[in-house]
Coordinates of N, CA and C in Angstrom, one line a residue:
M10 N -69.4 -81.7 -74.1 CA -68.5 -82.8 -73.9 C -68.2 -83.0 -72.5
R11 N -68.1 -84.2 -72.0 CA -67.7 -84.5 -70.6 C -66.2 -84.0 -70.4
K12 N -65.9 -83.6 -69.2 CA -64.6 -83.2 -68.8 C -63.9 -84.3 -68.0
L13 N -62.6 -84.4 -68.2 CA -61.8 -85.2 -67.3 C -61.2 -84.3 -66.2
V14 N -61.6 -84.7 -65.0 CA -61.3 -83.8 -63.8 C -60.3 -84.6 -62.8
Y15 N -59.1 -84.1 -62.7 CA -58.2 -84.7 -61.7 C -58.5 -84.0 -60.4
Y16 N -59.3 -84.8 -59.6 CA -59.7 -84.4 -58.3 C -58.9 -85.1 -57.3
I17 N -58.0 -84.4 -56.6 CA -57.0 -85.1 -55.9 C -56.5 -84.3 -54.6
A18 N -56.2 -85.0 -53.6 CA -55.6 -84.3 -52.4 C -54.1 -84.2 -52.6
A19 N -53.5 -83.0 -52.2 CA -52.1 -82.8 -52.4 C -51.5 -82.0 -51.2
T20 N -50.3 -82.2 -50.9 CA -49.6 -81.4 -49.9 C -49.2 -80.1 -50.5
L21 N -48.8 -79.2 -49.6 CA -48.3 -77.9 -50.0 C -47.1 -78.0 -50.9
D22 N -46.3 -79.0 -50.8 CA -45.1 -79.3 -51.6 C -45.4 -80.1 -52.8
G23 N -46.7 -80.4 -53.1 CA -47.0 -81.0 -54.4 C -47.0 -82.5 -54.4
F24 N -47.2 -83.2 -53.3 CA -47.2 -84.7 -53.3 C -48.6 -85.2 -53.0
I25 N -48.9 -86.3 -53.6 CA -50.2 -86.9 -53.4 C -50.1 -88.1 -52.5
A26 N -49.0 -88.6 -52.2 CA -48.8 -89.7 -51.3 C -47.3 -89.7 -50.8
G27 N -47.1 -90.4 -49.8 CA -45.7 -90.6 -49.3 C -44.9 -91.5 -50.2
P28 N -43.6 -91.7 -50.0 CA -42.8 -92.5 -50.8 C -43.3 -93.9 -51.0
D29 N -44.1 -94.5 -50.1 CA -44.6 -95.8 -50.2 C -45.9 -95.9 -51.0
G30 N -46.5 -94.8 -51.4 CA -47.7 -94.7 -52.1 C -49.0 -95.1 -51.4
A31 N -48.9 -95.2 -50.1 CA -50.1 -95.5 -49.3 C -51.0 -94.4 -49.2
D32 N -52.2 -94.7 -48.8 CA -53.3 -93.7 -48.7 C -52.9 -92.7 -47.5
P33 N -52.7 -91.4 -47.8 CA -52.3 -90.5 -46.7 C -53.3 -90.3 -45.6
T34 N -54.6 -90.6 -45.9 CA -55.6 -90.5 -44.9 C -56.1 -91.8 -44.4
G35 N -55.5 -92.9 -44.8 CA -55.8 -94.2 -44.3 C -55.2 -94.5 -42.9
P36 N -55.3 -95.7 -42.4 CA -54.7 -96.1 -41.2 C -53.2 -96.0 -41.2
G37 N -52.6 -95.3 -40.3 CA -51.2 -95.0 -40.3 C -50.8 -93.9 -41.2
G38 N -51.7 -93.2 -41.8 CA -51.4 -92.1 -42.8 C -51.0 -90.9 -42.1
F39 N -50.4 -90.0 -42.9 CA -49.8 -88.8 -42.3 C -50.8 -87.6 -42.2
W40 N -52.0 -87.8 -42.7 CA -53.0 -86.7 -42.6 C -54.3 -87.1 -42.1
T41 N -54.6 -86.6 -40.9 CA -55.9 -86.9 -40.3 C -56.9 -85.9 -40.8
I42 N -58.0 -86.4 -41.4 CA -59.0 -85.5 -42.0 C -59.8 -84.7 -41.0
P43 N -59.7 -83.3 -41.1 CA -60.4 -82.4 -40.2 C -62.0 -82.6 -40.5
D44 N -62.7 -82.2 -39.5 CA -64.2 -82.3 -39.6 C -64.7 -81.4 -40.7
D45 N -64.2 -80.2 -40.8 CA -64.8 -79.3 -41.8 C -64.5 -79.7 -43.3
Y46 N -63.3 -80.4 -43.3 CA -63.0 -81.0 -44.7 C -64.0 -82.1 -45.0
L47 N -64.3 -83.0 -44.1 CA -65.2 -84.1 -44.3 C -66.6 -83.5 -44.7
Q48 N -67.0 -82.5 -43.9 CA -68.3 -82.0 -44.1 C -68.4 -81.3 -45.5
H49 N -67.3 -80.7 -46.0 CA -67.3 -80.1 -47.3 C -67.4 -81.1 -48.4
L50 N -66.7 -82.3 -48.2 CA -66.8 -83.4 -49.1 C -68.3 -83.9 -49.2
I51 N -68.9 -84.1 -48.1 CA -70.3 -84.6 -48.0 C -71.3 -83.6 -48.7
A52 N -71.0 -82.3 -48.6 CA -71.9 -81.3 -49.1 C -71.7 -81.1 -50.6
E53 N -70.5 -81.1 -51.0 CA -70.1 -80.7 -52.4 C -69.7 -81.9 -53.3
Y54 N -69.0 -82.9 -52.7 CA -68.6 -84.0 -53.5 C -69.0 -85.4 -52.9
P55 N -70.2 -85.6 -52.7 CA -70.6 -86.9 -52.0 C -70.3 -88.1 -52.7
E56 N -70.3 -88.0 -54.1 CA -70.0 -89.2 -54.9 C -68.5 -89.7 -54.8
T57 N -67.6 -88.7 -54.3 CA -66.2 -89.2 -54.2 C -65.8 -89.8 -53.0
L58 N -66.8 -90.0 -52.1 CA -66.5 -90.8 -50.8 C -66.7 -92.2 -51.1
P59 N -65.8 -93.1 -50.7 CA -65.9 -94.5 -50.9 C -67.2 -95.1 -50.3
G60 N -67.7 -96.1 -50.9 CA -68.9 -96.8 -50.5 C -69.1 -97.0 -49.0
P61 N -68.0 -97.7 -48.4 CA -68.1 -97.9 -47.0 C -68.3 -96.7 -46.1
A62 N -67.6 -95.6 -46.5 CA -67.8 -94.3 -45.8 C -69.2 -93.8 -46.0
R63 N -69.7 -93.8 -47.3 CA -71.0 -93.3 -47.5 C -72.0 -94.0 -46.7
Q64 N -71.8 -95.4 -46.6 CA -72.8 -96.2 -45.7 C -72.7 -95.8 -44.3
A65 N -71.5 -95.7 -43.7 CA -71.2 -95.3 -42.4 C -71.8 -93.9 -42.0
L66 N -71.7 -93.0 -43.0 CA -72.2 -91.7 -42.7 C -73.7 -91.5 -43.1
G67 N -74.3 -92.5 -43.7 CA -75.7 -92.4 -44.1 C -75.8 -91.5 -45.3
I68 N -74.9 -91.5 -46.2 CA -74.9 -90.6 -47.4 C -75.6 -91.4 -48.5
T69 N -76.6 -90.8 -49.1 CA -77.3 -91.5 -50.3 C -77.3 -90.5 -51.5
A70 N -76.8 -89.3 -51.3 CA -76.8 -88.3 -52.4 C -76.0 -88.8 -53.6
E71 N -76.6 -88.7 -54.7 CA -75.9 -89.2 -55.9 C -74.7 -88.4 -56.3
G72 N -74.9 -87.0 -56.1 CA -73.8 -86.1 -56.5 C -74.1 -85.6 -57.9
T73 N -73.6 -84.4 -58.2 CA -73.9 -83.7 -59.4 C -72.7 -83.6 -60.3
R74 N -71.5 -84.1 -59.9 CA -70.3 -83.8 -60.6 C -69.8 -85.0 -61.5
F75 N -69.7 -86.2 -60.9 CA -69.1 -87.4 -61.5 C -70.1 -88.6 -61.6
D76 N -70.0 -89.3 -62.6 CA -70.7 -90.6 -62.6 C -69.7 -91.8 -63.1
T77 N -68.4 -91.4 -63.2 CA -67.4 -92.3 -63.6 C -66.1 -92.0 -62.9
V78 N -65.4 -93.1 -62.4 CA -64.1 -92.9 -61.7 C -63.0 -93.7 -62.4
L79 N -61.8 -93.2 -62.6 CA -60.8 -93.9 -63.2 C -59.6 -93.9 -62.2
E80 N -58.9 -95.1 -62.2 CA -57.7 -95.2 -61.3 C -56.8 -96.2 -61.9
G81 N -55.5 -96.0 -61.5 CA -54.5 -97.0 -61.9 C -54.4 -98.1 -61.0
R82 N -53.6 -99.2 -61.4 CA -53.6 -100.4 -60.6 C -53.1 -100.2 -59.2
H83 N -52.0 -99.4 -59.1 CA -51.4 -99.2 -57.6 C -52.5 -98.6 -56.7
T84 N -53.2 -97.6 -57.2 CA -54.2 -97.0 -56.4 C -55.3 -97.9 -56.1
Y85 N -55.7 -98.7 -57.1 CA -56.8 -99.7 -56.9 C -56.4 -100.7 -55.8
E86 N -55.2 -101.1 -55.9 CA -54.7 -102.2 -54.9 C -54.7 -101.8 -53.5
I87 N -54.7 -100.4 -53.2 CA -54.9 -99.9 -51.8 C -56.2 -100.5 -51.3
G88 N -57.2 -100.3 -52.1 CA -58.6 -100.8 -51.6 C -58.6 -102.4 -51.6
I89 N -57.9 -103.0 -52.5 CA -57.9 -104.5 -52.5 C -57.3 -105.0 -51.2
K90 N -56.1 -104.4 -50.8 CA -55.5 -104.8 -49.6 C -56.3 -104.5 -48.3
A91 N -57.3 -103.6 -48.4 CA -58.2 -103.3 -47.4 C -59.4 -104.2 -47.4
G92 N -59.5 -105.1 -48.4 CA -60.6 -106.0 -48.5 C -61.8 -105.4 -49.2
I93 N -61.5 -104.3 -50.0 CA -62.6 -103.6 -50.8 C -62.3 -103.7 -52.2
A94 N -63.0 -104.6 -53.0 CA -62.8 -104.8 -54.4 C -63.4 -103.7 -55.3
N95 N -64.4 -103.0 -54.8 CA -65.0 -101.9 -55.5 C -65.4 -100.8 -54.5
A96 N -64.5 -99.8 -54.3 CA -64.7 -98.7 -53.3 C -65.8 -97.8 -53.8
Y97 N -66.2 -97.9 -55.1 CA -67.1 -96.9 -55.6 C -68.2 -97.6 -56.4
P98 N -69.0 -98.4 -55.7 CA -70.0 -99.2 -56.4 C -71.1 -98.2 -57.0
H99 N -71.2 -97.0 -56.5 CA -72.2 -96.0 -57.0 C -71.8 -95.3 -58.3
L100 N -70.5 -95.6 -58.7 CA -70.0 -95.0 -60.0 C -69.6 -96.0 -61.0
R101 N -69.5 -95.7 -62.2 CA -68.9 -96.6 -63.2 C -67.4 -96.5 -62.9
H102 N -66.8 -97.7 -62.7 CA -65.4 -97.8 -62.2 C -64.5 -98.5 -63.2
L103 N -63.5 -97.8 -63.6 CA -62.5 -98.3 -64.5 C -61.1 -98.3 -63.9
V104 N -60.4 -99.4 -64.0 CA -59.0 -99.5 -63.6 C -58.1 -99.8 -64.7
F105 N -57.1 -99.0 -64.9 CA -56.1 -99.1 -65.9 C -54.9 -100.0 -65.5
S106 N -54.8 -101.1 -66.1 CA -53.7 -102.0 -65.8 C -53.4 -102.9 -67.0
R107 N -52.1 -103.1 -67.1 CA -51.6 -104.1 -68.1 C -51.3 -105.4 -67.5
T108 N -51.4 -105.5 -66.2 CA -51.0 -106.8 -65.5 C -52.2 -107.6 -64.9
L109 N -53.3 -106.8 -64.6 CA -54.4 -107.6 -64.0 C -55.2 -108.2 -65.1
S110 N -55.3 -109.6 -65.0 CA -56.0 -110.3 -66.1 C -57.4 -110.3 -66.0
E111 N -58.0 -110.2 -64.8 CA -59.4 -110.2 -64.6 C -59.7 -109.4 -63.4
S112 N -61.0 -108.8 -63.4 CA -61.4 -107.9 -62.3 C -61.8 -108.7 -61.1
P113 N -61.4 -108.2 -59.9 CA -61.9 -108.9 -58.7 C -63.3 -108.6 -58.4
D114 N -63.9 -107.7 -59.0 CA -65.3 -107.4 -58.9 C -66.0 -107.2 -60.3
P115 N -67.1 -107.8 -60.4 CA -67.8 -107.8 -61.8 C -68.1 -106.3 -62.2
A116 N -68.3 -105.4 -61.3 CA -68.7 -104.1 -61.6 C -67.5 -103.2 -61.9
V117 N -66.3 -103.7 -61.7 CA -65.0 -102.9 -62.0 C -64.5 -103.4 -63.3
Q118 N -64.3 -102.4 -64.3 CA -63.8 -102.7 -65.6 C -62.4 -102.5 -65.6
I119 N -61.6 -103.6 -66.1 CA -60.1 -103.5 -66.3 C -59.9 -103.0 -67.7
V120 N -59.1 -101.9 -67.8 CA -58.7 -101.5 -69.2 C -57.2 -101.6 -69.4
S121 N -56.8 -102.4 -70.3 CA -55.4 -102.8 -70.6 C -54.9 -101.9 -71.7
G122 N -55.7 -101.3 -72.5 CA -55.3 -100.5 -73.6 C -54.7 -99.1 -73.2
D123 N -54.6 -98.3 -74.3 CA -54.0 -96.9 -74.1 C -55.1 -96.1 -73.3
P124 N -54.6 -95.5 -72.2 CA -55.6 -94.7 -71.4 C -56.1 -93.5 -72.1
V125 N -55.2 -92.9 -72.9 CA -55.6 -91.6 -73.7 C -56.8 -92.0 -74.6
T126 N -56.6 -93.1 -75.3 CA -57.7 -93.4 -76.2 C -59.0 -93.8 -75.5
A127 N -58.9 -94.4 -74.4 CA -60.0 -94.8 -73.5 C -60.8 -93.6 -73.1
V128 N -60.0 -92.5 -72.6 CA -60.6 -91.3 -72.1 C -61.2 -90.5 -73.2
Q129 N -60.6 -90.5 -74.3 CA -61.2 -89.7 -75.5 C -62.5 -90.3 -75.8
E130 N -62.6 -91.6 -75.7 CA -63.9 -92.3 -76.1 C -64.9 -92.0 -75.0
L131 N -64.5 -92.0 -73.7 CA -65.4 -91.7 -72.6 C -66.0 -90.3 -72.7
K132 N -65.1 -89.4 -73.1 CA -65.5 -88.0 -73.2 C -66.6 -87.9 -74.3
E133 N -66.6 -88.7 -75.3 CA -67.7 -88.6 -76.4 C -69.0 -89.2 -75.9
Q134 N -69.0 -90.0 -74.9 CA -70.3 -90.6 -74.3 C -71.0 -89.6 -73.5
G135 N -72.3 -89.9 -73.3 CA -73.1 -89.0 -72.5 C -72.8 -89.2 -71.0
G136 N -73.2 -88.3 -70.2 CA -73.1 -88.4 -68.8 C -72.4 -87.3 -68.1
K137 N -72.1 -87.5 -66.8 CA -71.5 -86.4 -66.0 C -70.0 -86.5 -66.2
D138 N -69.3 -85.6 -65.6 CA -67.8 -85.5 -65.8 C -67.1 -86.8 -65.3
I139 N -65.9 -87.0 -65.7 CA -65.1 -88.1 -65.4 C -64.1 -87.8 -64.3
W140 N -64.1 -88.6 -63.2 CA -63.2 -88.3 -62.1 C -61.9 -89.1 -62.3
L141 N -60.8 -88.5 -62.4 CA -59.5 -89.1 -62.4 C -59.0 -89.1 -60.9
L142 N -59.1 -90.3 -60.3 CA -58.7 -90.5 -58.9 C -57.2 -90.5 -58.8
G143 N -56.5 -91.1 -59.7 CA -55.1 -91.3 -59.6 C -54.7 -92.7 -59.9
G144 N -53.5 -93.0 -59.5 CA -52.5 -92.2 -59.0 C -51.7 -91.4 -60.0
G145 N -50.5 -91.0 -59.5 CA -49.7 -90.1 -60.2 C -49.3 -90.6 -61.6
T146 N -49.0 -91.9 -61.7 CA -48.6 -92.4 -63.0 C -49.7 -92.3 -64.0
L147 N -50.9 -92.7 -63.7 CA -52.0 -92.6 -64.6 C -52.3 -91.0 -64.9
A148 N -52.2 -90.2 -63.9 CA -52.4 -88.8 -64.2 C -51.3 -88.3 -65.2
G149 N -50.1 -88.7 -65.0 CA -49.1 -88.3 -66.0 C -49.3 -88.8 -67.3
A150 N -49.9 -90.0 -67.5 CA -50.1 -90.5 -68.9 C -51.3 -89.7 -69.4
L151 N -52.2 -89.2 -68.6 CA -53.4 -88.6 -69.1 C -53.2 -87.0 -69.0
Y152 N -52.1 -86.6 -68.8 CA -51.8 -85.2 -68.5 C -52.5 -84.2 -69.5
R153 N -52.3 -84.5 -70.8 CA -52.9 -83.6 -71.8 C -54.4 -83.8 -72.0
E154 N -55.0 -84.8 -71.4 CA -56.5 -85.0 -71.5 C -57.2 -84.4 -70.3
I155 N -56.5 -84.0 -69.3 CA -57.1 -83.3 -68.1 C -57.6 -82.0 -68.4
D156 N -58.9 -81.8 -68.3 CA -59.6 -80.5 -68.5 C -59.6 -79.6 -67.3
Q157 N -59.6 -80.2 -66.2 CA -59.8 -79.4 -64.9 C -59.1 -80.1 -63.8
L158 N -58.5 -79.3 -62.9 CA -57.9 -79.8 -61.7 C -58.6 -79.3 -60.5
V159 N -59.0 -80.2 -59.6 CA -59.6 -79.8 -58.3 C -58.6 -80.3 -57.3
I160 N -57.8 -79.4 -56.8 CA -56.7 -79.7 -55.8 C -57.2 -79.5 -54.4
K161 N -57.3 -80.6 -53.6 CA -57.7 -80.4 -52.2 C -56.3 -80.3 -51.4
L162 N -56.0 -79.0 -51.2 CA -54.6 -78.7 -50.7 C -54.5 -78.8 -49.2
A163 N -53.8 -79.8 -48.7 CA -53.6 -80.0 -47.3 C -52.7 -79.1 -46.7
P164 N -52.9 -78.5 -45.5 CA -51.9 -77.6 -44.9 C -50.7 -78.3 -44.3
L165 N -50.0 -79.1 -45.1 CA -48.8 -79.7 -44.5 C -47.8 -80.0 -45.6
T166 N -46.6 -80.3 -45.3 CA -45.5 -80.7 -46.2 C -44.9 -82.0 -45.8
I167 N -44.4 -82.8 -46.7 CA -43.8 -84.0 -46.4 C -42.4 -84.2 -47.0
A168 N -42.0 -83.3 -47.8 CA -40.6 -83.2 -48.4 C -40.3 -84.2 -49.4
A169 N -40.9 -85.4 -49.4 CA -40.6 -86.4 -50.4 C -41.9 -87.3 -50.6
G170 N -42.0 -87.9 -51.8 CA -43.2 -88.7 -52.0 C -43.5 -88.8 -53.5
I171 N -44.8 -89.1 -53.8 CA -45.2 -89.3 -55.2 C -45.8 -87.9 -55.6
P172 N -45.2 -87.3 -56.7 CA -45.7 -86.1 -57.2 C -47.1 -86.1 -57.8
L173 N -47.7 -85.0 -58.0 CA -49.0 -84.9 -58.6 C -49.2 -85.7 -59.9
F174 N -48.2 -85.6 -60.7 CA -48.3 -86.3 -62.0 C -47.3 -87.5 -62.1
G175 N -46.9 -88.0 -61.0 CA -46.0 -89.2 -61.0 C -44.6 -88.8 -61.2
R176 N -43.7 -89.9 -61.0 CA -42.2 -89.6 -61.1 C -41.8 -89.7 -62.5
A177 N -42.5 -90.2 -63.4 CA -42.0 -90.3 -64.8 C -42.6 -89.3 -65.8
A178 N -43.3 -88.4 -65.4 CA -44.0 -87.4 -66.3 C -42.9 -86.6 -67.0
A179 N -43.1 -86.2 -68.2 CA -42.2 -85.4 -68.9 C -42.5 -83.9 -68.7
F180 N -41.5 -83.1 -68.9 CA -41.6 -81.6 -68.8 C -42.6 -81.2 -69.8
D181 N -43.6 -80.4 -69.4 CA -44.7 -80.0 -70.4 C -45.5 -78.9 -69.7
P182 N -45.0 -77.7 -69.8 CA -45.7 -76.6 -69.1 C -47.1 -76.4 -69.7
S183 N -48.1 -76.2 -68.8 CA -49.5 -75.9 -69.2 C -50.0 -74.8 -68.3
T184 N -50.9 -73.9 -68.8 CA -51.5 -72.8 -68.0 C -52.9 -73.1 -67.6
W185 N -53.2 -72.8 -66.4 CA -54.5 -73.1 -65.9 C -55.1 -71.8 -65.3
R186 N -56.5 -71.7 -65.3 CA -57.1 -70.5 -64.8 C -57.9 -70.9 -63.5
L187 N -57.7 -70.2 -62.4 CA -58.4 -70.5 -61.2 C -59.8 -70.1 -61.4
T188 N -60.7 -71.1 -61.3 CA -62.1 -70.8 -61.6 C -63.0 -71.0 -60.3
D189 N -62.4 -71.5 -59.2 CA -63.2 -71.7 -58.0 C -62.3 -71.9 -56.8
Q190 N -62.6 -71.4 -55.6 CA -61.8 -71.7 -54.4 C -62.6 -71.6 -53.2
T191 N -62.3 -72.5 -52.3 CA -62.9 -72.6 -51.0 C -61.8 -72.8 -49.9
A192 N -61.8 -71.9 -49.0 CA -60.8 -72.0 -47.8 C -61.6 -72.5 -46.6
L193 N -61.1 -73.5 -46.0 CA -61.7 -74.0 -44.8 C -60.9 -73.6 -43.5
G194 N -61.6 -73.5 -42.4 CA -61.0 -73.0 -41.2 C -59.9 -73.9 -40.7
S195 N -59.9 -75.2 -41.1 CA -58.8 -76.0 -40.7 C -57.5 -75.8 -41.5
G196 N -57.6 -74.9 -42.5 CA -56.4 -74.6 -43.3 C -56.3 -75.3 -44.7
A197 N -57.3 -76.2 -44.9 CA -57.3 -76.9 -46.2 C -58.0 -76.0 -47.3
L198 N -57.5 -76.0 -48.5 CA -58.0 -75.3 -49.6 C -58.6 -76.2 -50.7
F199 N -59.7 -75.9 -51.3 CA -60.2 -76.6 -52.5 C -60.0 -75.6 -53.6
L200 N -59.2 -75.9 -54.5 CA -58.8 -75.0 -55.6 C -59.2 -75.7 -56.9
T201 N -60.0 -75.0 -57.7 CA -60.4 -75.6 -59.0 C -59.7 -74.7 -60.1
Y202 N -59.0 -75.5 -61.0 CA -58.3 -74.8 -62.1 C -58.8 -75.4 -63.4
T203 N -59.1 -74.6 -64.4 CA -59.6 -75.1 -65.6 C -58.5 -74.8 -66.7
R204 N -58.2 -75.8 -67.5 CA -57.1 -75.7 -68.5 C -57.3 -74.5 -69.5
I205 N -56.3 -73.8 -69.8 CA -56.4 -72.8 -70.8 C -55.9 -73.4 -72.1
P206 N -56.7 -73.6 -73.2 CA -56.2 -74.2 -74.4 C -55.0 -73.6 -74.9
A207 N -54.1 -74.4 -75.5 CA -52.7 -73.9 -75.9 C -52.8 -72.7 -76.7
E208 N -53.8 -72.6 -77.7 CA -53.8 -71.4 -78.5 C -54.1 -70.1 -77.8
H209 N -54.6 -70.3 -76.5 CA -55.0 -69.1 -75.8 C -53.9 -68.7 -74.7
E210 N -52.9 -69.6 -74.6 CA -51.8 -69.3 -73.7 C -51.0 -68.1 -74.0
A211 N -50.6 -67.3 -73.0 CA -49.8 -66.1 -73.4 C -48.4 -66.5 -73.9

């Protein structure tokens, strides 16, 4: 069965964005991407780079991890404001929103129903794993459906912002097993955690 993977950049103090929710690596963002970080993305996660970046870098690799990307409306609107209606044309692209009436791009599917039900249906379909891009609100709603976390841990703190699972997530402890790790010279860490099923938790 396909896995739902929350593949996300986070600060040392657990935030995925500043208080305004803007892209931390975008124009005016608080984190400038180091070269070794970018090279690691190109080598290991080429499908997670946006279409314009892939084109600029000459990346054509399909990638082996994901063929579907999920994001919430607020995260999707970051691209819209930048003039990009579909940042991932090489992936099946679903946006969860109860307010968007139609998609700005015919290749982007708007899902207005329950995200948990939608993800459970996606998991039953064939294909590669499903990338949960974010934001925190959608990750919080899908918390129990997440099978794996890939945290791109940035060597910085910001003290306040949007937490990994959003501001409205309920208290719900879960145990994860570290199944892969990569440390880069720039100080960034790629940490992969696989959920331990509740019946196996200590």
